[in-house]
Short mmCIF file of C-alpha atoms in Angstrom, two decimals:
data_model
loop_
_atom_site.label_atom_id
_atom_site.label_comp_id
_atom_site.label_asym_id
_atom_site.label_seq_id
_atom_site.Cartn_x
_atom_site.Cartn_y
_atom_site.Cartn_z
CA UNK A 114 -0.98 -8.47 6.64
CA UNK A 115 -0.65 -10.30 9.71
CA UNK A 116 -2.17 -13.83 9.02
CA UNK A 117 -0.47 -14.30 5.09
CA UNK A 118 2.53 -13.12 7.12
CA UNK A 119 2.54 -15.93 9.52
CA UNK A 120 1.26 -18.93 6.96
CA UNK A 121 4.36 -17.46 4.81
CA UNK A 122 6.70 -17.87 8.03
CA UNK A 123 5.55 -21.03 8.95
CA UNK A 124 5.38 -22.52 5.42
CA UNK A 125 8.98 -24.19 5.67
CA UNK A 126 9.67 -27.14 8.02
CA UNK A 127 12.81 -26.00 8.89
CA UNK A 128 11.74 -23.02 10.58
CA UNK A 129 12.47 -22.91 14.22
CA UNK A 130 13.69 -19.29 15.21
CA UNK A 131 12.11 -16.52 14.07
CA UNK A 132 13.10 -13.14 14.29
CA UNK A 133 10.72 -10.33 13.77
CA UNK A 134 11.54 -6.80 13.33
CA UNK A 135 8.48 -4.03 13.18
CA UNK A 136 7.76 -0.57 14.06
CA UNK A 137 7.50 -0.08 17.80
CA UNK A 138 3.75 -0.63 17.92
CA UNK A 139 4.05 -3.78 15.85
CA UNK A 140 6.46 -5.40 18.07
CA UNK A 141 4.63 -4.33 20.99
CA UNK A 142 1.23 -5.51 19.87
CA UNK A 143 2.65 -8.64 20.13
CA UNK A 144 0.57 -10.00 17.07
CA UNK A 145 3.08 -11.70 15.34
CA UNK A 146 4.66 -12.95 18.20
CA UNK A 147 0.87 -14.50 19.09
CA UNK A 148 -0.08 -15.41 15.99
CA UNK A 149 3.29 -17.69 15.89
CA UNK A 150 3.17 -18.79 19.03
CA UNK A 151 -0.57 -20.16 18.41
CA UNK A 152 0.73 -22.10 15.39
CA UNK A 153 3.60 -23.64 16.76
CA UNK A 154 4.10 -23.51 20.37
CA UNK A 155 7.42 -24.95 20.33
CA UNK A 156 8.86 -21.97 18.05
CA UNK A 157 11.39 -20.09 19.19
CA UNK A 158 10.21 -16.35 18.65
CA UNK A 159 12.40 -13.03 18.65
CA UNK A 160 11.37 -9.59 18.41
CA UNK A 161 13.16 -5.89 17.92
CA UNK A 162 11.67 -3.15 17.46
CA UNK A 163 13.09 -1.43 15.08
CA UNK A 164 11.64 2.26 14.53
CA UNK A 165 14.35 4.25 12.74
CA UNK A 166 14.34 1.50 9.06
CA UNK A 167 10.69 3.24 7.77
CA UNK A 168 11.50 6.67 8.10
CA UNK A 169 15.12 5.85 5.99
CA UNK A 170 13.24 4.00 3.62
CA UNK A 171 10.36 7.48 3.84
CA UNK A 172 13.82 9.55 2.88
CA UNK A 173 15.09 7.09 0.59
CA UNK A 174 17.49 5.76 2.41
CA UNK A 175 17.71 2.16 1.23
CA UNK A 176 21.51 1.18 1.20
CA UNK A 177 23.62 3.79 2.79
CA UNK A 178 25.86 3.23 5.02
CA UNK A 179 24.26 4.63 7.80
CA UNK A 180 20.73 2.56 7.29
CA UNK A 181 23.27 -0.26 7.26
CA UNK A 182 24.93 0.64 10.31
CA UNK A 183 21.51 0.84 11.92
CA UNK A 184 20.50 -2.69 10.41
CA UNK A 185 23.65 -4.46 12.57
CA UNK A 186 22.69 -2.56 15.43
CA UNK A 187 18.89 -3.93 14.95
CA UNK A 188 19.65 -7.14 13.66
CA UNK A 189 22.88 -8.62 16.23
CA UNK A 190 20.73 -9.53 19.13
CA UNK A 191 18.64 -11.90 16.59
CA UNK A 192 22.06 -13.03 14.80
CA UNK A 193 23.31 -13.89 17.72
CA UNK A 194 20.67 -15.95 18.76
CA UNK A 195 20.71 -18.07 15.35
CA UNK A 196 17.54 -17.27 13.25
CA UNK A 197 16.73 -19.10 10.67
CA UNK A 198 14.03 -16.72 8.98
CA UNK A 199 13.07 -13.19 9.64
CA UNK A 200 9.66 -11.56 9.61
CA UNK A 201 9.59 -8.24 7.57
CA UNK A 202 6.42 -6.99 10.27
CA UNK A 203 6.70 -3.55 8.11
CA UNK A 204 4.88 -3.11 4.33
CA UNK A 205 8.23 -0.48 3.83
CA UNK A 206 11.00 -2.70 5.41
CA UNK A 207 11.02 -5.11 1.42
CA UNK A 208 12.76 -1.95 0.62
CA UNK A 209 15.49 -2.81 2.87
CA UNK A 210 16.12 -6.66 1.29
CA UNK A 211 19.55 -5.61 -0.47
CA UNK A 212 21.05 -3.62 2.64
CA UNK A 213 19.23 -6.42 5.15
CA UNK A 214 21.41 -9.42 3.14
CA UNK A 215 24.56 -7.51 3.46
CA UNK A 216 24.08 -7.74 6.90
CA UNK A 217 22.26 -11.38 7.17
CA UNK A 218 23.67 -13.30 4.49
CA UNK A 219 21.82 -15.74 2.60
CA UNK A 220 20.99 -18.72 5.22
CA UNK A 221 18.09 -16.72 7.46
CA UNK A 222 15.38 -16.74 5.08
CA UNK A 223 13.46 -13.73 4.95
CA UNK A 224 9.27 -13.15 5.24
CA UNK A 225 8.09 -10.45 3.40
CA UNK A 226 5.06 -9.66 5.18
CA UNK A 227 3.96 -7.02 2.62
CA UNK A 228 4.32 -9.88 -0.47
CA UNK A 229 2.17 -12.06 0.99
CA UNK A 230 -0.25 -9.68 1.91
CA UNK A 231 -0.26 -9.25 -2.06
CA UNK A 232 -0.66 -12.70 -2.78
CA UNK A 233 -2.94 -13.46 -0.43
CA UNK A 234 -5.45 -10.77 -1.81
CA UNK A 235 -4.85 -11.64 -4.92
CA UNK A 236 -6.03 -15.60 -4.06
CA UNK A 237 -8.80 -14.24 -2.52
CA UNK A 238 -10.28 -12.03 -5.31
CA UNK A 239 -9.54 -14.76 -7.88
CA UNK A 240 -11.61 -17.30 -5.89
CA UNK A 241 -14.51 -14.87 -5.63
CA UNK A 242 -14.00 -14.03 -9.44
CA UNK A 243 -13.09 -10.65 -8.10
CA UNK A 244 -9.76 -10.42 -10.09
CA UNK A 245 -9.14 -7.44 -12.73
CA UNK A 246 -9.03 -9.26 -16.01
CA UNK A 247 -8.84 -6.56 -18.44
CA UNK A 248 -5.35 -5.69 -20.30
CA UNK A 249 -5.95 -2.12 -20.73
CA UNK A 250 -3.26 -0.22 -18.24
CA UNK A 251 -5.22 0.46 -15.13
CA UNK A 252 -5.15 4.16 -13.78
CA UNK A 253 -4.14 4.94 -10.45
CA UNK A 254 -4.91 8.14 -8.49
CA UNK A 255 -3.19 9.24 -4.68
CA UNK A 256 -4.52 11.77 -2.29
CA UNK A 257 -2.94 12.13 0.87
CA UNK A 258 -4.01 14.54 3.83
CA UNK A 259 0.14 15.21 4.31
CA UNK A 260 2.34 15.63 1.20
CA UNK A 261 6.32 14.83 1.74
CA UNK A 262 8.89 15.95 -0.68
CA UNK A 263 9.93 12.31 -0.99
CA UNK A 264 6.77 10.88 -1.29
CA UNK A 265 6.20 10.53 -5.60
CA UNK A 266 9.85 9.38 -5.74
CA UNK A 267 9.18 6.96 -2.90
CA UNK A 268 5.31 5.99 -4.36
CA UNK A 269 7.13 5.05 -8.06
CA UNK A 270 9.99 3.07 -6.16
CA UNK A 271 7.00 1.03 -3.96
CA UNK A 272 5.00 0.75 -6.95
CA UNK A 273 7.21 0.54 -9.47
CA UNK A 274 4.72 2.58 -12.04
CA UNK A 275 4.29 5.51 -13.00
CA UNK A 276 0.62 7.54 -11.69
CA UNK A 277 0.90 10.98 -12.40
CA UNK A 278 0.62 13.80 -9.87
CA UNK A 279 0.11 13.20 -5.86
CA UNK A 280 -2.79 15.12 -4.67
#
């Protein structure tokens, strides 16, 4: 997640502050902020953790006021000091894109950490003729070792398909 997340970032020429928001551990692992840093010393980097956005987007929570609320609290510190692209460092924070524009606008531009992960796989497993070429509809079976009520709804809105029942 972390390197397709940083060649995204660094991708436009224009980018010279980066925010990142993450989970705690994220932010405090620093990766990003490395990883970055290693590219392009002369980036300027800002991070916030931001540990209450995936369990609202666990309960659904993807545009409510109150998720919003917590997005300005989150976000001022990098508003205010003028980034021009923010790092999504969570695989549930895409969720948030709606609710995060309201409160960003459409100058920063935004990383989506979790898309590029995506793409990136998918490069790699069509350069080592790895790639699912079939058109039958592919079947898809969860197990978890914790099941939460607002997991399936959740799973479909992630996934956007339809797989049947958690086990």
């Amino acid at each position: 997640v972390l390197e397709p997340g940083i060649e995204a970032t660094l991708s436009h020429a224009s980018c010279e502050r980066v925010g990142i928001i993450g989970t705690a551990g994220t932010i405090r692992s620093c990766a990003y902020q490395h990883g970055l840093a290693m590219r392009r010393p002369d980036l300027q980097i800002h991070a916030v953790a931001t540990p209450l956005l995936a369990p609202f987007v666990e309960e659904g929570w993807l545009d409510q006021p109150s998720t919003r609320m917590v997005l300005r609290e989150y976000l001022k510190p990098l508003i205010e000091r003028g980034i021009d692209t923010l790092v999504l460092g969570c695989t549930h924070y895409p969720l948030l894109v709606p609710a995060i524009r309201r409160v960003l606008g459409q100058k920063v531009r935004l990383v989506d950490s979790a898309s590029t992960c995506a793409a990136h796989v998918k490069s790699r497993l069509e350069s080592l003729t790895l790639l699912r070429t079939t058109k039958s509809k592919p079947t898809l079976e969860i197990h978890l070792t914790d099941l939460s009520e607002q997991f399936e709804t959740l799973a479909r809105h992630f996934l956007n398909a339809d797989f049947g029942k958690v086990k």
